[in-house]
Amino acid sequence: AREREERERAAERERMQERERLEREQAALREQQQAILEQQQQQEREREKLAREQQEVREQQKAMREQQERERKQREESEREQQKQQQLMQQQQQKLKQQQQAHNPVQQAGLGRPSGGHIAPPPKPVSPNEVSDVPY
């Protein structure tokens, strides 16, 4: 009977030790799981932060492209306006030239003759017998 009691006590001690060992292992596993969970949450936060930063960069790049496009259009419009102004000035100068030519027949004909088309006779040579107007 005493042997049986000792065997039962020894078996009980073994069961208690086994239970404590299992509890320690479970506690260690729980801590490990908690650490993994925290690590995953940290990684998720970092991923979200990175995604936000990438989105900001994309938005900045888009804004820069839009700004460059606006500047390009503005430049083109400015160039077109400048060409229009230049054409307008050339047209005005052309009109002015035509008006001036219309009022100035000598310039219009391109020669030094009056608008009637008559050519003035060349000056007569002065012979030694004739009296000249030119003083000596």
PDB file of C-alpha atoms in Angstrom:
ATOM      1  CA  ALA A   1       0.000   0.000   0.000  1.00  0.00           C
ATOM      2  CA  ARG A   2       2.861   2.324   0.855  1.00  0.00           C
ATOM      3  CA  GLU A   3       4.576   1.557  -2.462  1.00  0.00           C
ATOM      4  CA  ARG A   4       1.372   2.257  -4.271  1.00  0.00           C
ATOM      5  CA  GLU A   5       1.031   5.577  -2.445  1.00  0.00           C
ATOM      6  CA  GLU A   6       4.637   6.492  -3.321  1.00  0.00           C
ATOM      7  CA  ARG A   7       4.076   5.569  -6.943  1.00  0.00           C
ATOM      8  CA  GLU A   8       0.908   7.684  -6.980  1.00  0.00           C
ATOM      9  CA  ARG A   9       2.743  10.643  -5.361  1.00  0.00           C
ATOM     10  CA  ALA A  10       5.642  10.268  -7.832  1.00  0.00           C
ATOM     11  CA  ALA A  11       3.174  10.103 -10.743  1.00  0.00           C
ATOM     12  CA  GLU A  12       1.357  13.173  -9.339  1.00  0.00           C
ATOM     13  CA  ARG A  13       4.702  15.063  -9.082  1.00  0.00           C
ATOM     14  CA  GLU A  14       5.514  14.104 -12.673  1.00  0.00           C
ATOM     15  CA  ARG A  15       2.093  15.276 -13.839  1.00  0.00           C
ATOM     16  CA  MET A  16       2.547  18.577 -11.959  1.00  0.00           C
ATOM     17  CA  GLN A  17       6.041  19.084 -13.463  1.00  0.00           C
ATOM     18  CA  GLU A  18       4.664  18.210 -16.928  1.00  0.00           C
ATOM     19  CA  ARG A  19       1.788  20.687 -16.450  1.00  0.00           C
ATOM     20  CA  GLU A  20       4.198  23.462 -15.347  1.00  0.00           C
ATOM     21  CA  ARG A  21       6.486  22.730 -18.307  1.00  0.00           C
ATOM     22  CA  LEU A  22       3.510  22.917 -20.703  1.00  0.00           C
ATOM     23  CA  GLU A  23       2.316  26.165 -19.105  1.00  0.00           C
ATOM     24  CA  ARG A  24       5.812  27.673 -19.478  1.00  0.00           C
ATOM     25  CA  GLU A  25       5.928  26.592 -23.127  1.00  0.00           C
ATOM     26  CA  GLN A  26       2.466  28.049 -23.758  1.00  0.00           C
ATOM     27  CA  ALA A  27       3.476  31.340 -22.119  1.00  0.00           C
ATOM     28  CA  ALA A  28       6.640  31.455 -24.262  1.00  0.00           C
ATOM     29  CA  LEU A  29       4.544  30.736 -27.395  1.00  0.00           C
ATOM     30  CA  ARG A  30       2.062  33.470 -26.471  1.00  0.00           C
ATOM     31  CA  GLU A  31       4.926  35.968 -26.038  1.00  0.00           C
ATOM     32  CA  GLN A  32       6.377  34.884 -29.385  1.00  0.00           C
ATOM     33  CA  GLN A  33       2.987  35.292 -31.093  1.00  0.00           C
ATOM     34  CA  GLN A  34       2.567  38.739 -29.524  1.00  0.00           C
ATOM     35  CA  ALA A  35       6.019  39.779 -30.752  1.00  0.00           C
ATOM     36  CA  ILE A  36       5.191  38.519 -34.278  1.00  0.00           C
ATOM     37  CA  LEU A  37       1.865  40.364 -34.221  1.00  0.00           C
ATOM     38  CA  GLU A  38       3.547  43.613 -33.145  1.00  0.00           C
ATOM     39  CA  GLN A  39       6.165  43.162 -35.874  1.00  0.00           C
ATOM     40  CA  GLN A  40       3.427  42.623 -38.476  1.00  0.00           C
ATOM     41  CA  GLN A  41       1.564  45.704 -37.281  1.00  0.00           C
ATOM     42  CA  GLN A  42       4.795  47.742 -37.474  1.00  0.00           C
ATOM     43  CA  GLN A  43       5.426  46.469 -41.016  1.00  0.00           C
ATOM     44  CA  GLU A  44       1.847  47.326 -41.981  1.00  0.00           C
ATOM     45  CA  ARG A  45       2.288  50.870 -40.622  1.00  0.00           C
ATOM     46  CA  GLU A  46       5.545  51.228 -42.579  1.00  0.00           C
ATOM     47  CA  ARG A  47       3.839  49.934 -45.751  1.00  0.00           C
ATOM     48  CA  GLU A  48       1.016  52.458 -45.317  1.00  0.00           C
ATOM     49  CA  LYS A  49       3.521  55.272 -44.732  1.00  0.00           C
ATOM     50  CA  LEU A  50       5.458  54.250 -47.835  1.00  0.00           C
ATOM     51  CA  ALA A  51       2.240  54.069 -49.870  1.00  0.00           C
ATOM     52  CA  ARG A  52       1.306  57.597 -48.687  1.00  0.00           C
ATOM     53  CA  GLU A  53       4.769  58.915 -49.591  1.00  0.00           C
ATOM     54  CA  GLN A  54       4.593  57.279 -53.028  1.00  0.00           C
ATOM     55  CA  GLN A  55       1.145  58.800 -53.554  1.00  0.00           C
ATOM     56  CA  GLU A  56       2.486  62.233 -52.585  1.00  0.00           C
ATOM     57  CA  VAL A  57       5.378  61.826 -55.034  1.00  0.00           C
ATOM     58  CA  ARG A  58       2.968  60.787 -57.796  1.00  0.00           C
ATOM     59  CA  GLU A  59       0.765  63.805 -57.061  1.00  0.00           C
ATOM     60  CA  GLN A  60       3.792  66.141 -57.059  1.00  0.00           C
ATOM     61  CA  GLN A  61       4.983  64.691 -60.368  1.00  0.00           C
ATOM     62  CA  LYS A  62       1.492  65.094 -61.819  1.00  0.00           C
ATOM     63  CA  ALA A  63       1.344  68.695 -60.599  1.00  0.00           C
ATOM     64  CA  MET A  64       4.778  69.369 -62.131  1.00  0.00           C
ATOM     65  CA  ARG A  65       3.715  67.848 -65.456  1.00  0.00           C
ATOM     66  CA  GLU A  66       0.532  69.940 -65.437  1.00  0.00           C
ATOM     67  CA  GLN A  67       2.542  73.090 -64.611  1.00  0.00           C
ATOM     68  CA  GLN A  68       4.990  72.348 -67.442  1.00  0.00           C
ATOM     69  CA  GLU A  69       2.072  71.759 -69.807  1.00  0.00           C
ATOM     70  CA  ARG A  70       0.499  75.095 -68.785  1.00  0.00           C
ATOM     71  CA  GLU A  71       3.840  76.861 -69.292  1.00  0.00           C
ATOM     72  CA  ARG A  72       4.292  75.202 -72.700  1.00  0.00           C
ATOM     73  CA  LYS A  73       0.783  76.250 -73.807  1.00  0.00           C
ATOM     74  CA  GLN A  74       1.408  79.765 -72.513  1.00  0.00           C
ATOM     75  CA  ARG A  75       4.693  79.934 -74.462  1.00  0.00           C
ATOM     76  CA  GLU A  76       3.004  78.693 -77.630  1.00  0.00           C
ATOM     77  CA  GLU A  77       0.152  81.184 -77.195  1.00  0.00           C
ATOM     78  CA  SER A  78       2.673  83.960 -76.582  1.00  0.00           C
ATOM     79  CA  GLU A  79       4.605  82.983 -79.727  1.00  0.00           C
ATOM     80  CA  ARG A  80       1.396  82.908 -81.772  1.00  0.00           C
ATOM     81  CA  GLU A  81       0.415  86.324 -80.407  1.00  0.00           C
ATOM     82  CA  GLN A  82       3.876  87.666 -81.208  1.00  0.00           C
ATOM     83  CA  GLN A  83       3.641  86.340 -84.786  1.00  0.00           C
ATOM     84  CA  LYS A  84       0.170  87.902 -85.163  1.00  0.00           C
ATOM     85  CA  GLN A  85       1.524  91.251 -83.918  1.00  0.00           C
ATOM     86  CA  GLN A  86       4.470  90.985 -86.303  1.00  0.00           C
ATOM     87  CA  GLN A  87       2.171  90.192 -89.255  1.00  0.00           C
ATOM     88  CA  LEU A  88      -0.095  93.058 -88.287  1.00  0.00           C
ATOM     89  CA  MET A  89       2.872  95.440 -88.138  1.00  0.00           C
ATOM     90  CA  GLN A  90       4.115  94.239 -91.539  1.00  0.00           C
ATOM     91  CA  GLN A  91       0.644  94.727 -93.024  1.00  0.00           C
ATOM     92  CA  GLN A  92       0.429  98.222 -91.543  1.00  0.00           C
ATOM     93  CA  GLN A  93       3.894  99.073 -92.888  1.00  0.00           C
ATOM     94  CA  GLN A  94       2.860  97.734 -96.313  1.00  0.00           C
ATOM     95  CA  LYS A  95      -0.329  99.852 -96.258  1.00  0.00           C
ATOM     96  CA  LEU A  96       1.652 102.894 -95.180  1.00  0.00           C
ATOM     97  CA  LYS A  97       4.142 102.324 -98.020  1.00  0.00           C
ATOM     98  CA  GLN A  98       1.285 102.020-100.532  1.00  0.00           C
ATOM     99  CA  GLN A  99      -0.330 105.200 -99.208  1.00  0.00           C
ATOM    100  CA  GLN A 100       2.977 107.051 -99.402  1.00  0.00           C
ATOM    101  CA  GLN A 101       3.533 105.801-102.952  1.00  0.00           C
ATOM    102  CA  ALA A 102       0.014 106.856-103.948  1.00  0.00           C
ATOM    103  CA  HIS A 103       0.747 110.397-102.713  1.00  0.00           C
ATOM    104  CA  ASN A 104       4.260 110.531-104.153  1.00  0.00           C
ATOM    105  CA  PRO A 105       4.172 109.794-107.902  1.00  0.00           C
ATOM    106  CA  VAL A 106       7.956 110.080-108.314  1.00  0.00           C
ATOM    107  CA  GLN A 107       8.539 107.309-105.843  1.00  0.00           C
ATOM    108  CA  GLN A 108       5.663 105.313-107.360  1.00  0.00           C
ATOM    109  CA  ALA A 109       7.151 105.382-110.841  1.00  0.00           C
ATOM    110  CA  GLY A 110      10.502 104.544-109.499  1.00  0.00           C
ATOM    111  CA  LEU A 111      12.133 107.185-111.710  1.00  0.00           C
ATOM    112  CA  GLY A 112      12.615 110.906-111.498  1.00  0.00           C
ATOM    113  CA  ARG A 113       9.875 111.788-114.023  1.00  0.00           C
ATOM    114  CA  PRO A 114       6.541 113.465-113.300  1.00  0.00           C
ATOM    115  CA  SER A 115       3.303 111.527-113.201  1.00  0.00           C
ATOM    116  CA  GLY A 116       2.305 112.635-116.751  1.00  0.00           C
ATOM    117  CA  GLY A 117       4.891 110.278-118.190  1.00  0.00           C
ATOM    118  CA  HIS A 118       6.663 113.031-120.203  1.00  0.00           C
ATOM    119  CA  ILE A 119      10.395 112.822-120.143  1.00  0.00           C
ATOM    120  CA  ALA A 120      12.054 116.175-119.697  1.00  0.00           C
ATOM    121  CA  PRO A 121      14.421 116.945-122.586  1.00  0.00           C
ATOM    122  CA  PRO A 122      18.093 116.739-121.739  1.00  0.00           C
ATOM    123  CA  PRO A 123      19.842 120.043-121.176  1.00  0.00           C
ATOM    124  CA  LYS A 124      21.256 121.561-124.398  1.00  0.00           C
ATOM    125  CA  PRO A 125      24.996 121.737-124.630  1.00  0.00           C
ATOM    126  CA  VAL A 126      26.331 125.246-124.400  1.00  0.00           C
ATOM    127  CA  SER A 127      28.343 126.192-127.468  1.00  0.00           C
ATOM    128  CA  PRO A 128      31.301 128.526-127.057  1.00  0.00           C
ATOM    129  CA  ASN A 129      29.416 131.247-129.008  1.00  0.00           C
ATOM    130  CA  GLU A 130      26.424 131.246-126.631  1.00  0.00           C
ATOM    131  CA  VAL A 131      26.444 133.086-123.344  1.00  0.00           C
ATOM    132  CA  SER A 132      26.272 130.829-120.351  1.00  0.00           C
ATOM    133  CA  ASP A 133      24.432 131.525-117.113  1.00  0.00           C
ATOM    134  CA  VAL A 134      27.234 129.948-115.161  1.00  0.00           C
ATOM    135  CA  PRO A 135      29.688 132.552-113.891  1.00  0.00           C
ATOM    136  CA  TYR A 136      33.406 131.763-114.408  1.00  0.00           C
TER     137      TYR A 136
END
